[in-house]
PDB file of C-alpha atoms in Angstrom:
ATOM      1  CA  MET A   1     122.819 141.910 102.943  1.00 57.00           C
ATOM      2  CA  LYS A   2     119.013 143.037 101.834  1.00 59.00           C
ATOM      3  CA  ARG A   3     117.417 140.824 105.176  1.00 59.00           C
ATOM      4  CA  LEU A   4     119.995 143.157 107.053  1.00 56.00           C
ATOM      5  CA  ARG A   5     119.119 146.374 105.235  1.00 59.00           C
ATOM      6  CA  ASN A   6     115.636 145.439 105.927  1.00 59.00           C
ATOM      7  CA  ARG A   7     115.883 144.975 110.013  1.00 60.00           C
ATOM      8  CA  LEU A   8     117.725 148.399 109.809  1.00 63.00           C
ATOM      9  CA  GLU A   9     115.121 150.155 107.871  1.00 65.00           C
ATOM     10  CA  SER A  10     111.648 149.009 110.267  1.00 67.00           C
ATOM     11  CA  ILE A  11     113.980 150.595 113.295  1.00 71.00           C
ATOM     12  CA  ARG A  12     113.259 155.276 113.244  1.00 71.00           C
ATOM     13  CA  PRO A  13     114.286 156.942 115.464  1.00 74.00           C
ATOM     14  CA  ASP A  14     111.045 159.212 117.061  1.00 77.00           C
ATOM     15  CA  GLU A  15     111.103 162.461 118.796  1.00 76.00           C
ATOM     16  CA  ASP A  16     113.149 162.198 121.465  1.00 80.00           C
ATOM     17  CA  GLY A  17     115.914 161.095 119.389  1.00 76.00           C
ATOM     18  CA  GLU A  18     115.310 156.811 120.864  1.00 81.00           C
ATOM     19  CA  TYR A  19     115.054 153.928 118.682  1.00 76.00           C
ATOM     20  CA  ARG A  20     112.005 152.371 117.961  1.00 75.00           C
ATOM     21  CA  TYR A  21     110.586 149.304 115.438  1.00 72.00           C
ATOM     22  CA  GLU A  22     108.227 150.938 113.541  1.00 72.00           C
ATOM     23  CA  GLY A  23     108.141 147.653 112.172  1.00 70.00           C
ATOM     24  CA  VAL A  24     105.282 143.775 112.118  1.00 74.00           C
ATOM     25  CA  LEU A  25     104.544 142.640 114.987  1.00 76.00           C
ATOM     26  CA  THR A  26     103.574 138.636 115.082  1.00 80.00           C
ATOM     27  CA  GLY A  27     102.334 136.641 117.567  1.00 79.00           C
ATOM     28  CA  ALA A  28     101.862 132.589 118.022  1.00 81.00           C
ATOM     29  CA  GLU A  29      98.608 131.806 119.835  1.00 76.00           C
ATOM     30  CA  ASP A  30      98.605 128.497 121.730  1.00 75.00           C
ATOM     31  CA  ALA A  31     101.794 128.030 121.295  1.00 80.00           C
ATOM     32  CA  PRO A  32     103.676 125.615 124.739  1.00 86.00           C
ATOM     33  CA  ARG A  33     106.726 126.861 125.063  1.00 86.00           C
ATOM     34  CA  GLY A  34     108.044 124.318 127.152  1.00 89.00           C
ATOM     35  CA  LEU A  35     106.857 121.983 125.281  1.00 92.00           C
ATOM     36  CA  PHE A  36     109.261 122.792 122.682  1.00 92.00           C
ATOM     37  CA  TRP A  37     112.112 123.229 125.102  1.00 93.00           C
ATOM     38  CA  GLY A  38     111.249 120.333 126.884  1.00 95.00           C
ATOM     39  CA  LEU A  39     111.206 118.332 123.498  1.00 95.00           C
ATOM     40  CA  ALA A  40     114.757 119.970 121.998  1.00 95.00           C
ATOM     41  CA  ALA A  41     116.487 119.149 124.915  1.00 96.00           C
ATOM     42  CA  PHE A  42     115.642 115.564 124.993  1.00 97.00           C
ATOM     43  CA  ALA A  43     116.669 115.107 121.737  1.00 96.00           C
ATOM     44  CA  LEU A  44     120.122 116.916 122.892  1.00 96.00           C
ATOM     45  CA  LEU A  45     120.259 114.477 125.583  1.00 96.00           C
ATOM     46  CA  LEU A  46     119.715 111.645 123.295  1.00 95.00           C
ATOM     47  CA  VAL A  47     122.385 112.176 120.603  1.00 94.00           C
ATOM     48  CA  LEU A  48     124.453 113.810 123.716  1.00 94.00           C
ATOM     49  CA  LEU A  49     123.834 109.904 125.123  1.00 93.00           C
ATOM     50  CA  SER A  50     124.144 107.560 121.749  1.00 90.00           C
ATOM     51  CA  GLY A  51     127.406 109.834 121.569  1.00 86.00           C
ATOM     52  CA  CYS A  52     128.789 108.015 125.233  1.00 88.00           C
ATOM     53  CA  LEU A  53     127.929 104.740 123.394  1.00 85.00           C
ATOM     54  CA  SER A  54     131.373 102.441 121.725  1.00 81.00           C
ATOM     55  CA  THR A  55     129.560 100.479 119.333  1.00 79.00           C
ATOM     56  CA  PRO A  56     131.442  98.755 116.089  1.00 74.00           C
ATOM     57  CA  GLY A  57     129.575 101.886 113.881  1.00 73.00           C
ATOM     58  CA  THR A  58     131.075 104.650 116.284  1.00 73.00           C
ATOM     59  CA  THR A  59     135.072 103.273 115.984  1.00 77.00           C
ATOM     60  CA  GLY A  60     135.881 104.317 112.785  1.00 78.00           C
ATOM     61  CA  LYS A  61     132.739 104.046 110.225  1.00 81.00           C
ATOM     62  CA  PRO A  62     132.498 107.466 108.438  1.00 85.00           C
ATOM     63  CA  PHE A  63     128.782 106.380 107.491  1.00 82.00           C
ATOM     64  CA  VAL A  64     127.629 106.350 111.754  1.00 84.00           C
ATOM     65  CA  ILE A  65     130.084 109.403 112.821  1.00 87.00           C
ATOM     66  CA  ILE A  66     129.192 111.620 110.010  1.00 89.00           C
ATOM     67  CA  PRO A  67     125.462 112.098 110.327  1.00 90.00           C
ATOM     68  CA  TYR A  68     126.068 111.532 114.540  1.00 89.00           C
ATOM     69  CA  VAL A  69     127.777 114.979 113.898  1.00 92.00           C
ATOM     70  CA  ALA A  70     125.510 116.291 111.942  1.00 94.00           C
ATOM     71  CA  GLU A  71     122.430 115.450 114.193  1.00 93.00           C
ATOM     72  CA  LEU A  72     123.956 117.313 117.190  1.00 94.00           C
ATOM     73  CA  CYS A  73     124.436 120.183 114.997  1.00 96.00           C
ATOM     74  CA  GLY A  74     121.778 119.837 113.563  1.00 95.00           C
ATOM     75  CA  VAL A  75     120.234 119.599 117.334  1.00 95.00           C
ATOM     76  CA  CYS A  76     121.859 122.858 118.264  1.00 95.00           C
ATOM     77  CA  SER A  77     120.022 124.307 115.570  1.00 94.00           C
ATOM     78  CA  VAL A  78     116.632 123.873 116.727  1.00 94.00           C
ATOM     79  CA  ALA A  79     117.954 124.882 120.630  1.00 93.00           C
ATOM     80  CA  MET A  80     119.532 127.597 118.785  1.00 92.00           C
ATOM     81  CA  GLY A  81     116.226 128.647 116.981  1.00 89.00           C
ATOM     82  CA  LEU A  82     114.353 128.801 119.879  1.00 90.00           C
ATOM     83  CA  GLY A  83     116.632 130.523 122.202  1.00 88.00           C
ATOM     84  CA  LYS A  84     116.866 134.082 119.408  1.00 86.00           C
ATOM     85  CA  LEU A  85     112.277 134.027 119.332  1.00 85.00           C
ATOM     86  CA  GLY A  86     113.227 134.660 123.404  1.00 81.00           C
ATOM     87  CA  ARG A  87     110.638 134.428 126.122  1.00 79.00           C
ATOM     88  CA  ASP A  88     108.341 136.688 125.342  1.00 78.00           C
ATOM     89  CA  TRP A  89     105.960 134.854 121.497  1.00 80.00           C
ATOM     90  CA  SER A  90     103.040 136.793 121.705  1.00 77.00           C
ATOM     91  CA  ALA A  91     105.259 140.126 119.428  1.00 76.00           C
ATOM     92  CA  LEU A  92     108.080 138.814 117.991  1.00 79.00           C
ATOM     93  CA  ARG A  93     110.285 141.314 114.725  1.00 77.00           C
ATOM     94  CA  ASP A  94     109.587 139.902 111.345  1.00 77.00           C
ATOM     95  CA  TYR A  95     113.382 139.494 111.222  1.00 75.00           C
ATOM     96  CA  ILE A  96     113.088 137.285 114.612  1.00 79.00           C
ATOM     97  CA  LEU A  97     109.934 135.584 113.207  1.00 82.00           C
ATOM     98  CA  ASP A  98     112.190 134.511 109.944  1.00 81.00           C
ATOM     99  CA  TYR A  99     114.315 131.761 112.804  1.00 81.00           C
ATOM    100  CA  ALA A 100     110.430 130.541 113.684  1.00 84.00           C
ATOM    101  CA  LYS A 101     109.840 129.696 110.296  1.00 86.00           C
ATOM    102  CA  ALA A 102     113.274 127.910 109.810  1.00 89.00           C
ATOM    103  CA  LEU A 103     112.631 125.304 113.036  1.00 92.00           C
ATOM    104  CA  PRO A 104     110.592 122.820 110.795  1.00 93.00           C
ATOM    105  CA  ARG A 105     113.868 122.641 107.807  1.00 94.00           C
ATOM    106  CA  ARG A 106     116.311 122.255 111.238  1.00 94.00           C
ATOM    107  CA  CYS A 107     113.953 119.184 112.992  1.00 95.00           C
ATOM    108  CA  LEU A 108     113.991 117.354 110.040  1.00 95.00           C
ATOM    109  CA  PHE A 109     117.878 117.719 108.998  1.00 96.00           C
ATOM    110  CA  ALA A 110     117.731 116.621 112.369  1.00 95.00           C
ATOM    111  CA  PHE A 111     115.485 114.146 111.566  1.00 96.00           C
ATOM    112  CA  THR A 112     117.347 113.002 108.144  1.00 95.00           C
ATOM    113  CA  CYS A 113     121.366 112.543 109.809  1.00 94.00           C
ATOM    114  CA  ALA A 114     119.121 110.408 113.534  1.00 94.00           C
ATOM    115  CA  LEU A 115     117.454 108.087 110.607  1.00 94.00           C
ATOM    116  CA  CYS A 116     121.402 108.189 108.546  1.00 93.00           C
ATOM    117  CA  GLY A 117     122.770 106.839 111.567  1.00 90.00           C
ATOM    118  CA  ALA A 118     120.660 104.639 112.643  1.00 90.00           C
ATOM    119  CA  ALA A 119     120.755 102.949 109.257  1.00 91.00           C
ATOM    120  CA  GLY A 120     124.721 102.983 109.225  1.00 89.00           C
ATOM    121  CA  GLU A 121     125.311 101.366 112.373  1.00 87.00           C
ATOM    122  CA  LEU A 122     122.553  99.067 111.802  1.00 87.00           C
ATOM    123  CA  PHE A 123     124.766  98.452 108.343  1.00 88.00           C
ATOM    124  CA  SER A 124     128.133  97.803 110.648  1.00 85.00           C
ATOM    125  CA  VAL A 125     125.847  95.538 112.518  1.00 84.00           C
ATOM    126  CA  LEU A 126     125.082  93.745 109.492  1.00 85.00           C
ATOM    127  CA  GLN A 127     128.235  93.551 107.970  1.00 83.00           C
ATOM    128  CA  GLU A 128     130.134  92.721 111.329  1.00 78.00           C
ATOM    129  CA  LYS A 129     127.227  90.122 111.752  1.00 78.00           C
ATOM    130  CA  GLN A 130     127.455  91.042 115.946  1.00 75.00           C
ATOM    131  CA  LEU A 131     124.248  92.933 118.153  1.00 75.00           C
ATOM    132  CA  GLY A 132     125.281  93.929 120.987  1.00 79.00           C
ATOM    133  CA  VAL A 133     124.075  95.987 123.761  1.00 82.00           C
ATOM    134  CA  PRO A 134     125.783  99.029 122.526  1.00 84.00           C
ATOM    135  CA  SER A 135     124.506  98.661 119.963  1.00 84.00           C
ATOM    136  CA  ALA A 136     120.994  98.273 120.124  1.00 87.00           C
ATOM    137  CA  VAL A 137     120.869 100.992 122.231  1.00 90.00           C
ATOM    138  CA  TYR A 138     122.464 103.080 119.887  1.00 89.00           C
ATOM    139  CA  ILE A 139     119.760 102.825 117.425  1.00 89.00           C
ATOM    140  CA  ALA A 140     117.127 102.988 120.177  1.00 93.00           C
ATOM    141  CA  LEU A 141     118.082 106.532 120.742  1.00 93.00           C
ATOM    142  CA  ARG A 142     118.666 106.843 116.909  1.00 93.00           C
ATOM    143  CA  LEU A 143     114.852 105.875 116.534  1.00 95.00           C
ATOM    144  CA  LEU A 144     113.786 107.795 119.326  1.00 96.00           C
ATOM    145  CA  CYS A 145     115.753 111.357 118.940  1.00 95.00           C
ATOM    146  CA  ALA A 146     113.991 111.046 115.363  1.00 96.00           C
ATOM    147  CA  LEU A 147     110.724 110.617 116.867  1.00 97.00           C
ATOM    148  CA  THR A 148     111.206 112.902 118.997  1.00 96.00           C
ATOM    149  CA  LEU A 149     112.232 115.871 116.138  1.00 96.00           C
ATOM    150  CA  LEU A 150     109.485 114.858 114.177  1.00 95.00           C
ATOM    151  CA  LEU A 151     106.962 115.257 116.582  1.00 96.00           C
ATOM    152  CA  PHE A 152     108.428 118.556 117.603  1.00 95.00           C
ATOM    153  CA  ARG A 153     108.371 119.476 114.440  1.00 94.00           C
ATOM    154  CA  ARG A 154     104.758 118.443 113.647  1.00 94.00           C
ATOM    155  CA  ARG A 155     103.281 120.124 117.337  1.00 93.00           C
ATOM    156  CA  TRP A 156     105.207 123.632 115.263  1.00 91.00           C
ATOM    157  CA  LEU A 157     103.330 123.772 112.559  1.00 91.00           C
ATOM    158  CA  THR A 158     100.518 123.584 114.205  1.00 90.00           C
ATOM    159  CA  ILE A 159     101.160 127.317 115.854  1.00 87.00           C
ATOM    160  CA  ARG A 160      99.354 129.854 114.258  1.00 85.00           C
ATOM    161  CA  TRP A 161     100.512 133.029 113.387  1.00 82.00           C
ATOM    162  CA  ARG A 162      98.619 136.195 113.916  1.00 83.00           C
ATOM    163  CA  GLU A 163      99.837 139.621 113.030  1.00 82.00           C
ATOM    164  CA  GLN A 164      99.376 142.126 115.560  1.00 73.00           C
ATOM    165  CA  THR A 165      98.219 145.823 114.431  1.00 59.00           C
TER     166      THR A 165
END
């Protein structure tokens, strides 16, 4: 409620009766938007591809299925956060900048879920003593997705944000 109130206080009518934003604008320096969109799309593709595989862990083992669903939600959350930022990152309103500040945490959540999913599948394979190609591919996709999210997070933290006057 407090954030909504702050957002509304920053938007006021001008002399013509039109509403204008009067809050602080913050811009990103040296932010390759295409790289971030590419990494988010690649991570989402990896999650969806691993969901299509039939492995011993994905057939009824909750310690594999739950991290997969959580990771899918986390990667979608990263993409949604990028979408909230819009096309122009040179002048972001302060309440939109909150989405930008939350992206590293979203990546960390999805990264943790990817590692848990890979560990769960490895545990399932060791428990049933059968390592097949689908299980190896599943684990590789999980680890590749985790590395993609880690790269996204590290690169995101190098962006310099500056206030505009």
